[in-house]
PDB file of C-alpha atoms in Angstrom:
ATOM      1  CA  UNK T   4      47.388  26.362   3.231  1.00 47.00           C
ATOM      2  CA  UNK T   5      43.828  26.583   3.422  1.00 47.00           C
ATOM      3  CA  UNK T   6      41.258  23.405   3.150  1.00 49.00           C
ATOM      4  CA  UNK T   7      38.807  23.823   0.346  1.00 49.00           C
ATOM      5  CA  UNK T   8      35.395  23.801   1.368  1.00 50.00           C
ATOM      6  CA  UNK T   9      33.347  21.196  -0.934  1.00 52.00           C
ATOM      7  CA  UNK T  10      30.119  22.504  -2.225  1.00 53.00           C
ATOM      8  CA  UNK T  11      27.349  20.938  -0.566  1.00 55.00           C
ATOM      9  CA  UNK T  12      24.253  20.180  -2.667  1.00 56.00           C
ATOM     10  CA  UNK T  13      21.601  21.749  -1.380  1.00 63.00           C
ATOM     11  CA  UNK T  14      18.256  19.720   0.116  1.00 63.00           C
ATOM     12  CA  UNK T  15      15.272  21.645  -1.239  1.00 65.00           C
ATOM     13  CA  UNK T  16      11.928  20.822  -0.798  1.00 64.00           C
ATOM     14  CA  UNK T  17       9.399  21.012  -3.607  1.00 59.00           C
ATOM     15  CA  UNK T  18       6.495  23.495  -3.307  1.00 66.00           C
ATOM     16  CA  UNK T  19       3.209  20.976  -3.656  1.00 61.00           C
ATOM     17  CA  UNK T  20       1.212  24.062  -3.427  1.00 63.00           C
ATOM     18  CA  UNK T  21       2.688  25.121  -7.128  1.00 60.00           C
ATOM     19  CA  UNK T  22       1.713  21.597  -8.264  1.00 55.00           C
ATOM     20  CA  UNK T  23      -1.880  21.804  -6.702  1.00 56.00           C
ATOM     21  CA  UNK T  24      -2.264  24.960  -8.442  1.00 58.00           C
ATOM     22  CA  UNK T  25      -2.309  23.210 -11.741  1.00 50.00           C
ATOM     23  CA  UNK T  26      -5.461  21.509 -10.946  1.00 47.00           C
ATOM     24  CA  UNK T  27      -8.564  23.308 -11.357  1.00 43.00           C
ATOM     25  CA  UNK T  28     -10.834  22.796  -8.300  1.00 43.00           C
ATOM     26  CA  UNK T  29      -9.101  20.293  -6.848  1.00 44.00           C
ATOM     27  CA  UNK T  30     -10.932  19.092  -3.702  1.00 50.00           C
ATOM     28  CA  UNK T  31      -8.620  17.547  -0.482  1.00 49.00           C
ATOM     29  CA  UNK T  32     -10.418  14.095  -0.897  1.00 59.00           C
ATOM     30  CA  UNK T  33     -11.268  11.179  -3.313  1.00 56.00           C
ATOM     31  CA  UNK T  34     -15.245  11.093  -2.950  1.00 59.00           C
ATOM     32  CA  UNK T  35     -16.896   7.527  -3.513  1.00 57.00           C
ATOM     33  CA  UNK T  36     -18.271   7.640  -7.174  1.00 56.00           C
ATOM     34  CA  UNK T  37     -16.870  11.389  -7.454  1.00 62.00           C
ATOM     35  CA  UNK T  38     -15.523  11.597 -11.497  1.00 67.00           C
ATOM     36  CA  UNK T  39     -12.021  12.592 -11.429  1.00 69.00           C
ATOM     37  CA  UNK T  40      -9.968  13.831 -13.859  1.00 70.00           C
ATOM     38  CA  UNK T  41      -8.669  12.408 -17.353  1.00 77.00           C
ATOM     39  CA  UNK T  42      -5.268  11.002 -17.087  1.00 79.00           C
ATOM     40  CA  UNK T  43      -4.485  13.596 -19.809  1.00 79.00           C
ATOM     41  CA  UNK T  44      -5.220  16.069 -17.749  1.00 81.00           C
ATOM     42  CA  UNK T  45      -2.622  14.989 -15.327  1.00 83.00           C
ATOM     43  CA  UNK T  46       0.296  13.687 -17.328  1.00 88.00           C
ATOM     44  CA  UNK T  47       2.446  15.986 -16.943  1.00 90.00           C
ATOM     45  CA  UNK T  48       1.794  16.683 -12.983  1.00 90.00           C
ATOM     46  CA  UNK T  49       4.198  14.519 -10.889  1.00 91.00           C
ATOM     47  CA  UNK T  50       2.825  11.993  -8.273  1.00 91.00           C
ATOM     48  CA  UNK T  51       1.305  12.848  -4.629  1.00 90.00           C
ATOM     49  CA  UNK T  52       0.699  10.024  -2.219  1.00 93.00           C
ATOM     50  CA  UNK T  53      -2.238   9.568  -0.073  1.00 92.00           C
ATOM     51  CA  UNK T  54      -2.669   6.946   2.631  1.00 93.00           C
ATOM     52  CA  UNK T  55      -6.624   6.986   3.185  1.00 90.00           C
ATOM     53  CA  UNK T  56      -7.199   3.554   1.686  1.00 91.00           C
ATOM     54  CA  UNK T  57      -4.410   2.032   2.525  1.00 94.00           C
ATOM     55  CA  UNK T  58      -4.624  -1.551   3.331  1.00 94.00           C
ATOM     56  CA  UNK T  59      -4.537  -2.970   7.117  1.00 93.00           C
ATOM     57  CA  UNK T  60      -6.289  -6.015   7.193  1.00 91.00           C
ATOM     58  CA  UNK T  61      -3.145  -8.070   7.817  1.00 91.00           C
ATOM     59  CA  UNK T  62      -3.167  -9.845   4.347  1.00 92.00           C
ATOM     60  CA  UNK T  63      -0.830 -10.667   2.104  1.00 93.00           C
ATOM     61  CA  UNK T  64      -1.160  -7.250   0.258  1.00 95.00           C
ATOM     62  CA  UNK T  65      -1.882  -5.165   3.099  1.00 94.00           C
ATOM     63  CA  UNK T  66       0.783  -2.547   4.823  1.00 94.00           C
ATOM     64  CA  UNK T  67       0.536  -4.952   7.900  1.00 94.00           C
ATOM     65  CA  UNK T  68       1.568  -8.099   6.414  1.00 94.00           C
ATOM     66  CA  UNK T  69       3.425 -10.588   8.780  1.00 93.00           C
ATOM     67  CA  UNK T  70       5.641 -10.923   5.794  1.00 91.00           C
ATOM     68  CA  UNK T  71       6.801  -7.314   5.437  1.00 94.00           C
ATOM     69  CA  UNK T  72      10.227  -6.664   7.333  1.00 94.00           C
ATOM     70  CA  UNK T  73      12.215  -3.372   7.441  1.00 94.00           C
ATOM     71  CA  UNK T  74      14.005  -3.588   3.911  1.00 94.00           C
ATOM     72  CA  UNK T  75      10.788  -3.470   2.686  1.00 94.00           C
ATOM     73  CA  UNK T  76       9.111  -0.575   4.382  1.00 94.00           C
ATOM     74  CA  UNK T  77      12.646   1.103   2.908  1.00 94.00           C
ATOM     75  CA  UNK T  78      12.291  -0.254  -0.221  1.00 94.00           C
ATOM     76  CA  UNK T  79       8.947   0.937  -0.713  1.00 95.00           C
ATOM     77  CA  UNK T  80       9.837   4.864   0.850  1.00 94.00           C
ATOM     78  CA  UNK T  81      12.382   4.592  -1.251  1.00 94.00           C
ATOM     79  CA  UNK T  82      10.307   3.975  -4.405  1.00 94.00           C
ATOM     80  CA  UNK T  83       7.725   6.469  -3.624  1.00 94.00           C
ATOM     81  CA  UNK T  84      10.466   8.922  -3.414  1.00 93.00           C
ATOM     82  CA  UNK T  85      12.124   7.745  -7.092  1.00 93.00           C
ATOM     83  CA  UNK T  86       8.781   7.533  -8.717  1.00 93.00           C
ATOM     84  CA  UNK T  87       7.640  10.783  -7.206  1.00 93.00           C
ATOM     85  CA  UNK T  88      10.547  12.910  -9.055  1.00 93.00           C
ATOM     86  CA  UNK T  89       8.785  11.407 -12.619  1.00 94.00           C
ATOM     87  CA  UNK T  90       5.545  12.787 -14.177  1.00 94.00           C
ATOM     88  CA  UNK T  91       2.656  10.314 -14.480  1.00 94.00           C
ATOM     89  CA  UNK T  92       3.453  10.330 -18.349  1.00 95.00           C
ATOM     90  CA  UNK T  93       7.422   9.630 -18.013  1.00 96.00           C
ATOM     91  CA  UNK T  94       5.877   6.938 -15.387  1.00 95.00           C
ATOM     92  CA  UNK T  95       3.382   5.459 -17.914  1.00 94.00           C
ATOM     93  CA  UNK T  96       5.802   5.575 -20.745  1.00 95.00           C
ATOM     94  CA  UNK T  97       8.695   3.759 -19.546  1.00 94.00           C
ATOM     95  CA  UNK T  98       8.616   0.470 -19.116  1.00 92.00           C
ATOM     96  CA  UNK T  99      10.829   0.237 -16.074  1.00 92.00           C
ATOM     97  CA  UNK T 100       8.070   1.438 -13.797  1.00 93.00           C
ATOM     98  CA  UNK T 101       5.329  -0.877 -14.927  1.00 92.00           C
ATOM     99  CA  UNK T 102       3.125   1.942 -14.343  1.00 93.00           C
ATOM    100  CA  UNK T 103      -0.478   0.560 -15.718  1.00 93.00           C
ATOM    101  CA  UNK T 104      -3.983  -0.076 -14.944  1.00 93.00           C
ATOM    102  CA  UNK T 105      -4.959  -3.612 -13.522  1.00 93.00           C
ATOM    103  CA  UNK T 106      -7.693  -5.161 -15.983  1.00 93.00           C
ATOM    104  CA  UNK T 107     -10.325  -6.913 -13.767  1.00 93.00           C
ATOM    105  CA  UNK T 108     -11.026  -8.927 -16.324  1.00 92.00           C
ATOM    106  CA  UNK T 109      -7.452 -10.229 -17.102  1.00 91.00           C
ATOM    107  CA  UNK T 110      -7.952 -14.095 -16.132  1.00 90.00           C
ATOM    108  CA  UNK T 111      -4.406 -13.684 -14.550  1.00 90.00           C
ATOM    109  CA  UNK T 112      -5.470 -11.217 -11.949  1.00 93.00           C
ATOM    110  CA  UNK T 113      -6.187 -12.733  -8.573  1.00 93.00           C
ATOM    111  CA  UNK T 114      -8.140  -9.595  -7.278  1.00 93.00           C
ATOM    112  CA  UNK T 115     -11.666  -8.455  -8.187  1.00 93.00           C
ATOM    113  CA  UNK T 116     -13.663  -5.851  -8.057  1.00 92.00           C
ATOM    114  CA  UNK T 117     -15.244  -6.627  -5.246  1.00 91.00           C
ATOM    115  CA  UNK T 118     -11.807  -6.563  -2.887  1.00 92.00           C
ATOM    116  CA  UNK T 119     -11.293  -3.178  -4.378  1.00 92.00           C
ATOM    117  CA  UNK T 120     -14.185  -1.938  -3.144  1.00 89.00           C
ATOM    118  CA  UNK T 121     -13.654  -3.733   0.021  1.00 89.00           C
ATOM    119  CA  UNK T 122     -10.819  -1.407   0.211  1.00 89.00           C
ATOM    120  CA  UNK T 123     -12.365   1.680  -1.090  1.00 87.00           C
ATOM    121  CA  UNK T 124     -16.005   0.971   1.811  1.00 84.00           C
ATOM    122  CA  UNK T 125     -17.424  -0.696   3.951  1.00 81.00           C
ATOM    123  CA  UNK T 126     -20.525  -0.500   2.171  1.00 78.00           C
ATOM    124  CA  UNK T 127     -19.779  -2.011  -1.266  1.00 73.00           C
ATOM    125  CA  UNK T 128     -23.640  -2.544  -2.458  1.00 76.00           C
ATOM    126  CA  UNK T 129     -23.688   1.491  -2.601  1.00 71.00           C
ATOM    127  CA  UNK T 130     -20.941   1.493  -5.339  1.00 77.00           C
ATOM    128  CA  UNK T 131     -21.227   0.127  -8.507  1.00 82.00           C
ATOM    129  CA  UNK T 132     -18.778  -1.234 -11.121  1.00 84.00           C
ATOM    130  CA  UNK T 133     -19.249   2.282 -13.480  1.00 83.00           C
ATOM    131  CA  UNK T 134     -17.879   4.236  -9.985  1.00 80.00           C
ATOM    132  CA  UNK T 135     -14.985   2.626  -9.397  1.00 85.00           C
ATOM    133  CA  UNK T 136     -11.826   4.112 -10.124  1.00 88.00           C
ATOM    134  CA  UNK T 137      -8.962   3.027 -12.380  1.00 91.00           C
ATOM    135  CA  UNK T 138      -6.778   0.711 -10.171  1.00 94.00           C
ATOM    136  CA  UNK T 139      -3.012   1.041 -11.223  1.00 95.00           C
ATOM    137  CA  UNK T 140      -0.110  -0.609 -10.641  1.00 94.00           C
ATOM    138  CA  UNK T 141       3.511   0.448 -10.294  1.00 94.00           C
ATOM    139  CA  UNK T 142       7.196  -0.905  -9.568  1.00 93.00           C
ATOM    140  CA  UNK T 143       8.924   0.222  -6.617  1.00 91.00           C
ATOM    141  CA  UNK T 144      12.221  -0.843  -7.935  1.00 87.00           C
ATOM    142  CA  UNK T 145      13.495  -2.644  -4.716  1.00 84.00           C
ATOM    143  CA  UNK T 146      12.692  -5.776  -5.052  1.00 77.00           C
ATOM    144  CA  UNK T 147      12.193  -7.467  -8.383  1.00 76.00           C
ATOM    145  CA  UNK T 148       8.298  -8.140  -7.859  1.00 80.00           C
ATOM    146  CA  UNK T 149       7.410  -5.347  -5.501  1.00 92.00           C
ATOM    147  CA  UNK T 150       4.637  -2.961  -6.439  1.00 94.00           C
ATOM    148  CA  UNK T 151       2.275  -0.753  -5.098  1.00 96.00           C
ATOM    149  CA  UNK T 152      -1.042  -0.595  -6.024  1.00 96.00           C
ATOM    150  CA  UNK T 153      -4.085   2.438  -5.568  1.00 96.00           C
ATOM    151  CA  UNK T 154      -5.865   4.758  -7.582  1.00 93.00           C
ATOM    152  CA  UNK T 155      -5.708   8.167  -9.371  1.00 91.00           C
ATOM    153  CA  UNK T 156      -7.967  11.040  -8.287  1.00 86.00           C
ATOM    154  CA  UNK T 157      -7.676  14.549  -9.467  1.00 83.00           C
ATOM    155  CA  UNK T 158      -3.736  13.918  -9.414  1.00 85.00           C
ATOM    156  CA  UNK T 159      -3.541  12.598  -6.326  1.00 90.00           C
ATOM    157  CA  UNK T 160      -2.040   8.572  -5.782  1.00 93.00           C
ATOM    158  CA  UNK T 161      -4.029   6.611  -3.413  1.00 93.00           C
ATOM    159  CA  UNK T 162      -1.910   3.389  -2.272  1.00 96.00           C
ATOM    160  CA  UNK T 163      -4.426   0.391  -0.822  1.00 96.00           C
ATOM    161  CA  UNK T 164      -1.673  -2.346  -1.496  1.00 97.00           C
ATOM    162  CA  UNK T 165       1.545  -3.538  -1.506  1.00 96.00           C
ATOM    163  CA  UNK T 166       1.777  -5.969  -3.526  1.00 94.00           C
ATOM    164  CA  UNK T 167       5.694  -7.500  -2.618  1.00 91.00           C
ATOM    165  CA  UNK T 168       5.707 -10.703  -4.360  1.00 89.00           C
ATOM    166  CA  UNK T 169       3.104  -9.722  -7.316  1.00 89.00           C
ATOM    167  CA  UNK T 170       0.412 -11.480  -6.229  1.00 92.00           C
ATOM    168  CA  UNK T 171      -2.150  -9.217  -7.958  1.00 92.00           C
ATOM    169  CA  UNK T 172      -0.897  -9.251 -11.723  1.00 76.00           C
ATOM    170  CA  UNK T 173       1.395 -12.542 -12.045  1.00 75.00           C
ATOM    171  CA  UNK T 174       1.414 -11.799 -15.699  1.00 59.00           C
ATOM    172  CA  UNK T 175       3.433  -8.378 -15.349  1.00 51.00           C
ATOM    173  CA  UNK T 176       7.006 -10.045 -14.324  1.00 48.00           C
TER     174      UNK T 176
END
């Protein structure tokens, strides 16, 4: 008698030029006070990461922390990955992925404007409040308060922080 063979699921990898083609004029990089596009206009496009502003200034929210250990650099792969399989409107819908924007002036919120733009340049006098873009928020699903934080741009997600024990919006537990 002969072994079955099982039927191994097959590993494909998702064309992001097919997604990119869905934006009209889409340029490779966020440009400091550049308008982007609506969030309507990307709902239904699912989630691309970018690393450019990401955080290393050895902070609590930065990639870099002291605090950060292996299960978390997994956790938050792992989250990318999950969210990345949902559309920006499934993500914003759903309540599970605590997908919003972070209101500056939310009393709660221990960040300001001014560390965002810490994050976005080094020369924060040349931006001004108007330029900046929408800073979200989502869950990575890990670790009950773990979230990772960045900005939209022309359907693109640009992480800055990651924020493991919600130190940015205490109010969204």
């Amino acid at each position: 008698m002969g072994k079955e063979r099982k039927q191994k699921a097959k590993f494909e990898i998702p064309d992001p030029k097919k997604q990119l083609d869905d934006i009209k004029k889409i340029k490779a990089k966020y440009q400091l006070g550049e308008s982007g596009m609506s969030f309507y206009e990307i709902r239904e496009l699912k989630p691309v990461f970018a690393f450019d502003y990401l955080s290393l200034e050895r902070t609590p929210l930065c990639f870099n922390s002291v605090g950060l250990d292996v299960d978390d650099y997994i956790g938050f792969l792992d989250g990318l990955k999950r969210n990345s399989a949902k559309t920006y409107h499934e993500l914003s819908t759903n309540r599970y992925y605590r997908f919003h924007s972070i209101d500056f002036d939310n009393d709660n919120i221990s960040i300001t404007r001014k560390h965002f733009k810490q994050a976005l340049t080094n020369k924060q006098e040349l931006l001004d409040d108007e330029e900046l873009p929408t800073l979200y928020q989502f869950d990575l699903h890990y670790h009950q308060k773990a979230r990772a934080c960045g900005f939209l741009f022309k359907g693109v997600f640009y992480l800055i922080w990651f924020d493991k024990d919600h130190i940015i919006y205490p109010g969204d537990k």
